[in-house]
């Protein structure tokens, strides 16, 4: 997988498992806010920022600590 630098592509990749349809106002607002946050971070970084999801370590959630919901 190639590193992703486009804010929209990063957001699409992260939200893909949720299978949103893009029709709700809430989803559009979430995407707008995430895009703003990513663009702001990229502008503040001293060098170009890209995300390589193929090198991302897995996360283990302790359900006992966070509840079995």
CSV table of N, CA, C and O in Angstrom, one decimal:
chain,number,residue,atom,x,y,z
A,1,UNK,N,0.8,-1.2,0.0
A,1,UNK,CA,0.0,0.0,0.0
A,1,UNK,C,0.9,1.2,0.0
A,1,UNK,O,1.9,1.3,0.7
A,2,UNK,N,0.5,2.2,-0.8
A,2,UNK,CA,1.3,3.5,-0.9
A,2,UNK,C,0.8,4.4,0.2
A,2,UNK,O,-0.3,4.4,0.6
A,3,UNK,N,1.7,5.2,0.7
A,3,UNK,CA,1.3,6.2,1.7
A,3,UNK,C,0.3,7.2,1.2
A,3,UNK,O,0.3,7.5,0.0
A,4,UNK,N,-0.6,7.6,2.0
A,4,UNK,CA,-1.7,8.5,1.6
A,4,UNK,C,-1.5,9.8,2.2
A,4,UNK,O,-1.3,10.0,3.4
A,5,UNK,N,-1.6,10.9,1.3
A,5,UNK,CA,-1.3,12.2,1.8
A,5,UNK,C,-2.6,13.1,1.7
A,5,UNK,O,-2.7,14.1,2.4
A,6,UNK,N,-3.5,12.7,0.9
A,6,UNK,CA,-4.7,13.5,0.7
A,6,UNK,C,-5.6,13.4,1.9
A,6,UNK,O,-6.0,12.2,2.3
A,7,UNK,N,-6.1,14.5,2.5
A,7,UNK,CA,-7.0,14.4,3.7
A,7,UNK,C,-8.2,13.6,3.4
A,7,UNK,O,-8.6,12.7,4.2
A,8,UNK,N,-8.8,13.8,2.2
A,8,UNK,CA,-10.1,13.0,1.9
A,8,UNK,C,-9.8,11.6,1.7
A,8,UNK,O,-10.6,10.7,2.2
A,9,UNK,N,-8.7,11.2,1.1
A,9,UNK,CA,-8.3,9.8,1.0
A,9,UNK,C,-8.1,9.1,2.3
A,9,UNK,O,-8.5,8.0,2.6
A,10,UNK,N,-7.4,9.8,3.2
A,10,UNK,CA,-7.2,9.3,4.6
A,10,UNK,C,-8.5,9.1,5.3
A,10,UNK,O,-8.7,8.0,5.9
A,11,UNK,N,-9.4,10.0,5.2
A,11,UNK,CA,-10.7,9.9,5.9
A,11,UNK,C,-11.5,8.8,5.3
A,11,UNK,O,-12.1,8.0,6.0
A,12,UNK,N,-11.5,8.7,3.9
A,12,UNK,CA,-12.2,7.6,3.3
A,12,UNK,C,-11.7,6.2,3.7
A,12,UNK,O,-12.5,5.3,4.0
A,13,UNK,N,-10.4,6.1,3.8
A,13,UNK,CA,-9.8,4.8,4.2
A,13,UNK,C,-10.2,4.5,5.6
A,13,UNK,O,-10.6,3.3,5.9
A,14,UNK,N,-10.2,5.4,6.5
A,14,UNK,CA,-10.5,5.2,7.9
A,14,UNK,C,-12.0,4.9,8.1
A,14,UNK,O,-12.3,4.1,9.0
A,15,UNK,N,-12.9,5.5,7.4
A,15,UNK,CA,-14.3,5.4,7.6
A,15,UNK,C,-14.9,4.2,6.7
A,15,UNK,O,-16.0,3.8,6.9
A,16,UNK,N,-14.1,3.7,5.8
A,16,UNK,CA,-14.6,2.6,4.9
A,16,UNK,C,-15.3,1.4,5.6
A,16,UNK,O,-16.3,1.0,5.2
A,17,UNK,N,-14.7,0.9,6.8
A,17,UNK,CA,-15.4,-0.2,7.4
A,17,UNK,C,-16.8,0.1,8.0
A,17,UNK,O,-17.6,-0.8,8.2
A,18,UNK,N,-17.1,1.4,8.1
A,18,UNK,CA,-18.4,1.7,8.7
A,18,UNK,C,-19.5,1.8,7.6
A,18,UNK,O,-20.7,1.9,7.9
A,19,UNK,N,-19.1,1.7,6.3
A,19,UNK,CA,-20.1,1.7,5.2
A,19,UNK,C,-21.1,2.8,5.3
A,19,UNK,O,-22.3,2.6,5.1
A,20,UNK,N,-20.7,4.0,5.5
A,20,UNK,CA,-21.6,5.1,5.5
A,20,UNK,C,-22.0,5.4,4.0
A,20,UNK,O,-21.3,5.1,3.1
A,21,UNK,N,-23.2,5.9,3.9
A,21,UNK,CA,-23.7,6.2,2.6
A,21,UNK,C,-23.5,7.6,2.1
A,21,UNK,O,-23.7,8.0,0.9
A,22,UNK,N,-23.0,8.5,3.0
A,22,UNK,CA,-22.7,9.9,2.6
A,22,UNK,C,-23.9,10.8,2.5
A,22,UNK,O,-23.8,12.0,2.2
A,23,UNK,N,-25.1,10.3,2.9
A,23,UNK,CA,-26.3,11.1,2.8
A,23,UNK,C,-26.6,11.9,4.0
A,23,UNK,O,-27.4,12.9,3.9
A,24,UNK,N,-26.1,11.6,5.1
A,24,UNK,CA,-26.5,12.3,6.4
A,24,UNK,C,-25.7,13.6,6.6
A,24,UNK,O,-24.6,13.7,6.2
A,25,UNK,N,-26.4,14.5,7.2
A,25,UNK,CA,-25.7,15.8,7.5
A,25,UNK,C,-24.6,15.5,8.5
A,25,UNK,O,-23.6,16.2,8.5
A,26,UNK,N,-24.8,14.6,9.5
A,26,UNK,CA,-23.8,14.3,10.5
A,26,UNK,C,-22.6,13.8,9.9
A,26,UNK,O,-21.5,14.2,10.2
A,27,UNK,N,-22.7,12.9,8.9
A,27,UNK,CA,-21.5,12.3,8.2
A,27,UNK,C,-20.7,13.4,7.5
A,27,UNK,O,-19.5,13.5,7.6
A,28,UNK,N,-21.4,14.3,6.8
A,28,UNK,CA,-20.8,15.3,6.1
A,28,UNK,C,-20.0,16.3,7.1
A,28,UNK,O,-18.9,16.7,6.8
A,29,UNK,N,-20.6,16.5,8.2
A,29,UNK,CA,-20.0,17.4,9.2
A,29,UNK,C,-18.8,16.7,9.8
A,29,UNK,O,-17.7,17.4,10.0
A,30,UNK,N,-18.8,15.5,10.1
A,30,UNK,CA,-17.7,14.7,10.6
A,30,UNK,C,-16.6,14.8,9.6
A,30,UNK,O,-15.4,15.0,9.9
A,31,UNK,N,-16.9,14.5,8.3
A,31,UNK,CA,-15.8,14.5,7.3
A,31,UNK,C,-15.2,15.9,7.1
A,31,UNK,O,-14.0,16.1,7.0
A,32,UNK,N,-16.1,17.0,7.2
A,32,UNK,CA,-15.6,18.3,7.1
A,32,UNK,C,-14.6,18.7,8.3
A,32,UNK,O,-13.5,19.2,8.1
A,33,UNK,N,-15.0,18.3,9.5
A,33,UNK,CA,-14.1,18.5,10.6
A,33,UNK,C,-12.8,17.7,10.6
A,33,UNK,O,-11.8,18.3,10.9
A,34,UNK,N,-12.9,16.5,10.2
A,34,UNK,CA,-11.7,15.7,10.1
A,34,UNK,C,-10.7,16.2,9.0
A,34,UNK,O,-9.5,16.3,9.2
A,35,UNK,N,-11.3,16.6,7.9
A,35,UNK,CA,-10.5,17.2,6.8
A,35,UNK,C,-9.8,18.5,7.3
A,35,UNK,O,-8.6,18.7,7.0
A,36,UNK,N,-10.5,19.3,8.0
A,36,UNK,CA,-10.0,20.6,8.5
A,36,UNK,C,-8.8,20.2,9.5
A,36,UNK,O,-7.7,20.8,9.4
A,37,UNK,N,-9.0,19.2,10.4
A,37,UNK,CA,-8.0,18.9,11.3
A,37,UNK,C,-6.7,18.3,10.6
A,37,UNK,O,-5.6,18.7,11.0
A,38,UNK,N,-6.9,17.5,9.7
A,38,UNK,CA,-5.8,16.9,8.9
A,38,UNK,C,-5.0,18.0,8.1
A,38,UNK,O,-3.8,18.0,8.2
A,39,UNK,N,-5.8,18.8,7.5
A,39,UNK,CA,-5.1,19.9,6.7
A,39,UNK,C,-4.4,20.9,7.6
A,39,UNK,O,-3.2,21.3,7.3
A,40,UNK,N,-4.9,21.2,8.8
A,40,UNK,CA,-4.3,22.1,9.7
A,40,UNK,C,-3.0,21.4,10.2
A,40,UNK,O,-1.9,22.0,10.3
A,41,UNK,N,-3.0,20.1,10.5
A,41,UNK,CA,-1.9,19.4,11.0
A,41,UNK,C,-0.8,19.4,9.9
A,41,UNK,O,0.4,19.6,10.2
A,42,UNK,N,-1.2,19.1,8.7
A,42,UNK,CA,-0.2,19.1,7.6
A,42,UNK,C,0.4,20.4,7.3
A,42,UNK,O,1.6,20.5,7.0
A,43,UNK,N,-0.3,21.5,7.5
A,43,UNK,CA,0.3,22.8,7.3
A,43,UNK,C,1.3,23.2,8.5
A,43,UNK,O,2.3,23.8,8.2
A,44,UNK,N,1.0,22.7,9.7
A,44,UNK,CA,1.8,23.0,10.8
A,44,UNK,C,3.1,22.1,10.9
A,44,UNK,O,4.1,22.4,11.6
A,45,UNK,N,3.1,21.0,10.2
A,45,UNK,CA,4.2,20.0,10.3
A,45,UNK,C,5.4,20.6,9.5
A,45,UNK,O,5.2,21.3,8.5
A,46,UNK,N,6.6,20.3,9.9
A,46,UNK,CA,7.8,20.9,9.3
A,46,UNK,C,8.1,20.2,8.0
A,46,UNK,O,8.8,20.7,7.2
A,47,UNK,N,7.5,19.0,7.7
A,47,UNK,CA,7.7,18.3,6.5
A,47,UNK,C,6.4,17.7,6.0
A,47,UNK,O,5.5,17.6,6.7
A,48,UNK,N,6.4,17.3,4.7
A,48,UNK,CA,5.1,16.7,4.2
A,48,UNK,C,4.7,15.5,5.0
A,48,UNK,O,5.5,14.7,5.5
A,49,UNK,N,3.4,15.4,5.2
A,49,UNK,CA,2.9,14.3,6.0
A,49,UNK,C,2.0,13.4,5.2
A,49,UNK,O,1.2,13.8,4.4
A,50,UNK,N,2.3,12.1,5.3
A,50,UNK,CA,1.5,11.0,4.6
A,50,UNK,C,1.4,9.9,5.6
A,50,UNK,O,2.1,9.7,6.5
A,51,UNK,N,0.3,9.1,5.4
A,51,UNK,CA,0.0,8.0,6.3
A,51,UNK,C,0.2,6.7,5.5
A,51,UNK,O,-0.4,6.6,4.4
A,52,UNK,N,1.0,5.8,6.1
A,52,UNK,CA,1.2,4.5,5.5
A,52,UNK,C,0.5,3.5,6.4
A,52,UNK,O,1.0,3.1,7.4
A,53,UNK,N,-0.7,3.1,6.0
A,53,UNK,CA,-1.5,2.2,6.9
A,53,UNK,C,-1.0,0.8,6.8
A,53,UNK,O,-1.3,0.0,7.7
A,54,UNK,N,-0.1,0.5,5.9
A,54,UNK,CA,0.4,-0.9,5.9
A,54,UNK,C,1.4,-1.1,7.0
A,54,UNK,O,1.7,-2.3,7.3
A,55,UNK,N,2.0,-0.1,7.5
A,55,UNK,CA,3.0,-0.2,8.6
A,55,UNK,C,2.4,0.2,10.0
A,55,UNK,O,3.1,0.4,10.9
A,56,UNK,N,1.1,0.2,10.1
A,56,UNK,CA,0.4,0.6,11.3
A,56,UNK,C,0.3,-0.6,12.2
A,56,UNK,O,-0.2,-1.6,11.8
A,57,UNK,N,0.8,-0.4,13.5
A,57,UNK,CA,0.7,-1.6,14.4
A,57,UNK,C,-0.8,-1.8,14.8
A,57,UNK,O,-1.6,-0.9,14.8
A,58,UNK,N,-1.1,-3.0,15.1
A,58,UNK,CA,-2.5,-3.3,15.5
A,58,UNK,C,-2.7,-2.8,17.0
A,58,UNK,O,-1.8,-2.7,17.8
A,59,UNK,N,-3.9,-2.6,17.3
A,59,UNK,CA,-4.3,-2.1,18.6
A,59,UNK,C,-5.1,-3.2,19.3
A,59,UNK,O,-5.9,-3.8,18.7
A,60,UNK,N,-4.8,-3.4,20.6
A,60,UNK,CA,-5.5,-4.3,21.4
A,60,UNK,C,-6.3,-3.6,22.4
A,60,UNK,O,-5.8,-2.8,23.2
A,61,UNK,N,-7.6,-3.8,22.4
A,61,UNK,CA,-8.5,-3.1,23.4
A,61,UNK,C,-8.8,-4.0,24.5
A,61,UNK,O,-9.2,-5.1,24.4
A,62,UNK,N,-8.6,-3.5,25.7
A,62,UNK,CA,-8.9,-4.2,27.0
A,62,UNK,C,-10.3,-4.0,27.3
A,62,UNK,O,-10.7,-3.0,27.9
A,63,UNK,N,-11.2,-5.0,26.9
A,63,UNK,CA,-12.6,-4.8,27.1
A,63,UNK,C,-13.0,-4.8,28.6
A,63,UNK,O,-13.9,-4.2,28.9
A,64,UNK,N,-12.2,-5.5,29.4
A,64,UNK,CA,-12.5,-5.5,30.8
A,64,UNK,C,-12.4,-4.1,31.4
A,64,UNK,O,-13.1,-3.7,32.3
A,65,UNK,N,-11.4,-3.4,30.9
A,65,UNK,CA,-11.2,-2.0,31.4
A,65,UNK,C,-12.2,-1.0,30.8
A,65,UNK,O,-12.5,0.0,31.4
A,66,UNK,N,-12.6,-1.3,29.6
A,66,UNK,CA,-13.5,-0.3,28.9
A,66,UNK,C,-15.0,-0.7,28.8
A,66,UNK,O,-15.8,0.0,28.3
A,67,UNK,N,-15.3,-1.9,29.3
A,67,UNK,CA,-16.7,-2.3,29.3
A,67,UNK,C,-16.9,-3.2,28.1
A,67,UNK,O,-16.3,-3.1,27.0
A,68,UNK,N,-17.8,-4.2,28.3
A,68,UNK,CA,-18.2,-5.1,27.2
A,68,UNK,C,-19.4,-4.7,26.4
A,68,UNK,O,-20.5,-5.2,26.5
A,69,UNK,N,-19.3,-3.6,25.7
A,69,UNK,CA,-20.4,-3.0,24.9
A,69,UNK,C,-20.4,-3.5,23.5
A,69,UNK,O,-19.5,-3.7,22.9
